[in-house]
Amino acid sequence: MVMSLDTGDAGVFVPAPGARRGVAALCTVYRPRSHADVIVSKLLGDYSWPHVYDRDALDYGETVRTLTETPLPTDIDGRIRRPRVAVASMFIDQFPENDLSRGWSERTGVPILPSIRDAITLGTDTIAVNGVLIIGEHGEYPLNARGQRLYPRRAWFDAVADVFEELGSVVPVFIDKHLGVGWEDARAIFDRAARLGIPLMAGSS
């Protein structure tokens, strides 16, 4: 669901008419067994449903077989569940030699776009996705004095929020792992999400 900014005195977000399919996946790096692989590969996979889960007998798509080692989601009867979320676009910051994103993009037609704004708008002047995934885990980033890797989760959330404010609409945002390396980052993300009415979720995969 896309939410639009009510510019009246209340200053709250209200539902906008029309829903857009798919989410934007913003990933620091997308390689085998990375958090992007664990999350995004499940959404991109070509699952056969509702056949019994049998990795050897079931043709659930050569793409899944070759590009990810993560287990497939099944129901209590062992049937593969088709994801209810589609990936509309990807923004990838770093491309190691074992990058998976370009292979998935070629096979599925999901574009890798050059900026966070483009991933959210699909090159238009409107919010063109139903949600945003910020997967800021893995990759080559500097360390702070405590030895913590400074993944750009706060910077990316701010970039997403900037687009929302510019276009006057918001969609839910999921941040993989914790919000930031310290209280200041986490509080800043929380406060801005609350101020703009952005549905915000976070957690480890």
Short mmCIF file of C-alpha atoms in Angstrom, two decimals:
data_model
loop_
_atom_site.label_atom_id
_atom_site.label_comp_id
_atom_site.label_asym_id
_atom_site.label_seq_id
_atom_site.Cartn_x
_atom_site.Cartn_y
_atom_site.Cartn_z
CA MET A 1 0.00 0.00 0.00
CA VAL A 2 1.27 3.45 -0.90
CA MET A 3 0.55 6.17 1.65
CA SER A 4 0.28 9.82 0.65
CA LEU A 5 1.05 12.90 2.72
CA ASP A 6 -1.99 14.80 3.93
CA THR A 7 -0.84 18.40 3.82
CA GLY A 8 -3.63 19.58 6.12
CA ASP A 9 -3.19 20.74 9.69
CA ALA A 10 -3.00 17.18 11.01
CA GLY A 11 0.17 16.47 9.00
CA VAL A 12 -0.48 12.72 8.84
CA PHE A 13 -0.16 10.13 6.12
CA VAL A 14 -3.32 8.59 4.68
CA PRO A 15 -3.77 5.71 2.21
CA ALA A 16 -3.43 6.69 -1.44
CA PRO A 17 -5.61 4.99 -4.06
CA GLY A 18 -4.05 2.18 -6.05
CA ALA A 19 -1.43 -0.36 -5.07
CA ARG A 20 1.81 -1.06 -6.91
CA ARG A 21 3.29 -4.52 -7.01
CA GLY A 22 6.76 -5.36 -5.83
CA VAL A 23 9.48 -4.02 -3.57
CA ALA A 24 12.80 -2.29 -4.15
CA ALA A 25 15.74 -4.32 -2.82
CA LEU A 26 18.67 -2.12 -1.79
CA CYS A 27 21.71 -4.30 -1.10
CA THR A 28 25.28 -3.49 -0.14
CA VAL A 29 26.45 -6.71 -1.81
CA TYR A 30 24.63 -9.72 -3.28
CA ARG A 31 26.84 -12.81 -3.22
CA PRO A 32 26.24 -16.47 -2.25
CA ARG A 33 25.09 -16.93 1.37
CA SER A 34 24.94 -13.19 1.98
CA HIS A 35 21.88 -11.67 3.61
CA ALA A 36 20.77 -10.45 0.18
CA ASP A 37 20.97 -14.04 -1.07
CA VAL A 38 18.99 -15.33 1.91
CA ILE A 39 16.22 -12.74 1.47
CA VAL A 40 16.07 -11.61 -2.16
CA SER A 41 16.80 -14.96 -3.82
CA LYS A 42 13.71 -16.43 -2.16
CA LEU A 43 11.60 -13.63 -3.63
CA LEU A 44 13.11 -13.94 -7.11
CA GLY A 45 12.96 -17.75 -7.27
CA ASP A 46 10.75 -19.51 -9.82
CA TYR A 47 8.97 -21.91 -7.46
CA SER A 48 6.65 -24.68 -8.62
CA TRP A 49 3.63 -24.89 -6.33
CA PRO A 50 1.93 -26.79 -4.66
CA HIS A 51 4.02 -29.90 -5.42
CA VAL A 52 5.68 -31.88 -2.64
CA TYR A 53 9.12 -30.55 -1.73
CA ASP A 54 11.69 -32.85 -3.34
CA ARG A 55 14.93 -31.16 -4.37
CA ASP A 56 15.91 -34.01 -6.71
CA ALA A 57 12.57 -34.70 -8.40
CA LEU A 58 10.97 -31.25 -8.39
CA ASP A 59 11.69 -28.87 -11.25
CA TYR A 60 11.38 -25.61 -9.32
CA GLY A 61 13.62 -23.65 -11.66
CA GLU A 62 17.27 -24.02 -12.61
CA THR A 63 17.78 -20.46 -11.46
CA VAL A 64 17.15 -21.35 -7.83
CA ARG A 65 19.19 -24.54 -8.08
CA THR A 66 22.29 -22.78 -9.39
CA LEU A 67 22.17 -19.34 -7.82
CA THR A 68 21.24 -19.93 -4.19
CA GLU A 69 21.88 -22.51 -1.51
CA THR A 70 19.22 -21.18 0.85
CA PRO A 71 16.32 -23.52 1.75
CA LEU A 72 12.98 -23.03 0.05
CA PRO A 73 9.93 -21.93 2.10
CA THR A 74 7.41 -24.72 2.61
CA ASP A 75 4.08 -25.12 4.39
CA ILE A 76 3.35 -27.73 7.08
CA ASP A 77 2.64 -30.33 4.37
CA GLY A 78 6.02 -29.83 2.72
CA ARG A 79 4.65 -27.93 -0.26
CA ILE A 80 6.70 -25.05 -1.62
CA ARG A 81 5.04 -21.70 -0.98
CA ARG A 82 5.16 -19.15 -3.76
CA PRO A 83 6.37 -15.78 -2.38
CA ARG A 84 3.61 -13.19 -2.04
CA VAL A 85 6.12 -10.39 -2.56
CA ALA A 86 7.70 -9.60 -5.92
CA VAL A 87 10.96 -7.72 -6.49
CA ALA A 88 10.43 -4.69 -8.73
CA SER A 89 13.99 -3.37 -8.76
CA MET A 90 17.43 -3.68 -7.21
CA PHE A 91 20.11 -1.21 -6.20
CA ILE A 92 23.47 -2.89 -5.58
CA ASP A 93 26.40 -0.95 -4.11
CA GLN A 94 29.30 -3.40 -4.61
CA PHE A 95 29.90 -6.17 -7.16
CA PRO A 96 32.40 -8.84 -6.04
CA GLU A 97 33.57 -11.56 -8.44
CA ASN A 98 30.90 -13.95 -7.14
CA ASP A 99 28.09 -11.40 -7.50
CA LEU A 100 24.64 -12.95 -7.93
CA SER A 101 22.58 -9.86 -8.68
CA ARG A 102 23.48 -9.57 -12.36
CA GLY A 103 22.64 -13.21 -12.99
CA TRP A 104 19.28 -12.88 -11.28
CA SER A 105 18.57 -9.65 -13.17
CA GLU A 106 19.33 -11.30 -16.52
CA ARG A 107 17.14 -14.31 -15.76
CA THR A 108 14.18 -12.53 -14.19
CA GLY A 109 14.17 -9.16 -15.93
CA VAL A 110 14.32 -7.31 -12.60
CA PRO A 111 16.45 -4.22 -13.30
CA ILE A 112 19.52 -3.17 -11.35
CA LEU A 113 19.17 0.60 -11.20
CA PRO A 114 21.94 3.15 -10.61
CA SER A 115 20.47 4.98 -7.61
CA ILE A 116 18.21 4.48 -4.63
CA ARG A 117 15.80 7.03 -6.05
CA ASP A 118 15.57 5.16 -9.36
CA ALA A 119 14.99 1.87 -7.54
CA ILE A 120 12.03 3.39 -5.68
CA THR A 121 10.52 5.32 -8.59
CA LEU A 122 11.56 3.04 -11.48
CA GLY A 123 12.72 6.18 -13.23
CA THR A 124 9.41 8.01 -12.83
CA ASP A 125 8.22 10.87 -10.62
CA THR A 126 6.15 8.69 -8.32
CA ILE A 127 6.64 5.91 -5.78
CA ALA A 128 6.51 2.83 -8.02
CA VAL A 129 6.97 0.08 -5.42
CA ASN A 130 4.97 -1.29 -2.50
CA GLY A 131 7.90 -1.43 -0.10
CA VAL A 132 11.65 -1.00 0.34
CA LEU A 133 14.15 -3.57 1.64
CA ILE A 134 17.40 -2.15 3.00
CA ILE A 135 19.87 -5.03 3.24
CA GLY A 136 23.02 -3.35 4.52
CA GLU A 137 25.08 -6.37 5.53
CA HIS A 138 28.38 -7.65 4.04
CA GLY A 139 30.70 -5.75 1.74
CA GLU A 140 33.82 -3.64 2.07
CA TYR A 141 33.11 -0.66 4.34
CA PRO A 142 35.28 1.17 6.88
CA LEU A 143 35.48 0.25 10.56
CA ASN A 144 34.91 2.57 13.49
CA ALA A 145 37.12 2.77 16.60
CA ARG A 146 35.25 -0.19 18.11
CA GLY A 147 35.89 -2.38 15.08
CA GLN A 148 32.28 -2.20 13.91
CA ARG A 149 31.67 -2.29 10.17
CA LEU A 150 29.99 0.96 9.12
CA TYR A 151 27.30 -0.32 6.80
CA PRO A 152 25.28 2.55 5.29
CA ARG A 153 21.90 1.66 6.81
CA ARG A 154 21.19 5.11 8.20
CA ALA A 155 22.46 6.88 5.07
CA TRP A 156 20.31 4.65 2.87
CA PHE A 157 17.25 5.11 5.06
CA ASP A 158 17.75 8.87 4.85
CA ALA A 159 18.03 8.60 1.06
CA VAL A 160 14.77 6.62 0.98
CA ALA A 161 13.05 9.10 3.29
CA ASP A 162 14.29 11.99 1.14
CA VAL A 163 12.51 10.46 -1.86
CA PHE A 164 9.36 9.96 0.19
CA GLU A 165 9.38 13.58 1.33
CA GLU A 166 10.09 14.86 -2.18
CA LEU A 167 7.19 12.91 -3.69
CA GLY A 168 4.79 13.20 -0.76
CA SER A 169 4.22 9.45 -0.35
CA VAL A 170 5.60 6.62 1.75
CA VAL A 171 5.64 2.82 1.66
CA PRO A 172 6.80 0.35 4.34
CA VAL A 173 10.54 -0.03 4.87
CA PHE A 174 12.29 -3.14 6.21
CA ILE A 175 15.88 -2.81 7.47
CA ASP A 176 17.76 -6.09 7.71
CA LYS A 177 19.67 -6.54 10.98
CA HIS A 178 19.73 -3.75 13.59
CA LEU A 179 19.06 -0.14 12.65
CA GLY A 180 22.61 1.11 13.14
CA VAL A 181 25.93 0.56 14.87
CA GLY A 182 25.01 2.93 17.69
CA TRP A 183 22.11 4.53 19.52
CA GLU A 184 22.42 7.81 17.61
CA ASP A 185 21.82 6.15 14.23
CA ALA A 186 19.01 3.94 15.50
CA ARG A 187 17.23 6.83 17.21
CA ALA A 188 17.57 9.08 14.16
CA ILE A 189 16.03 6.42 11.90
CA PHE A 190 13.20 5.78 14.35
CA ASP A 191 12.44 9.46 14.85
CA ARG A 192 12.35 10.25 11.14
CA ALA A 193 10.16 7.24 10.39
CA ALA A 194 7.76 8.31 13.14
CA ARG A 195 7.69 11.91 11.91
CA LEU A 196 6.93 10.92 8.32
CA GLY A 197 4.58 8.06 9.21
CA ILE A 198 6.78 5.45 7.52
CA PRO A 199 5.84 1.88 8.53
CA LEU A 200 9.25 0.63 9.72
CA MET A 201 10.35 -2.93 10.43
CA ALA A 202 13.76 -4.37 11.25
CA GLY A 203 15.28 -7.70 12.18
CA SER A 204 17.92 -10.24 11.29
CA SER A 205 17.43 -12.80 8.55
#
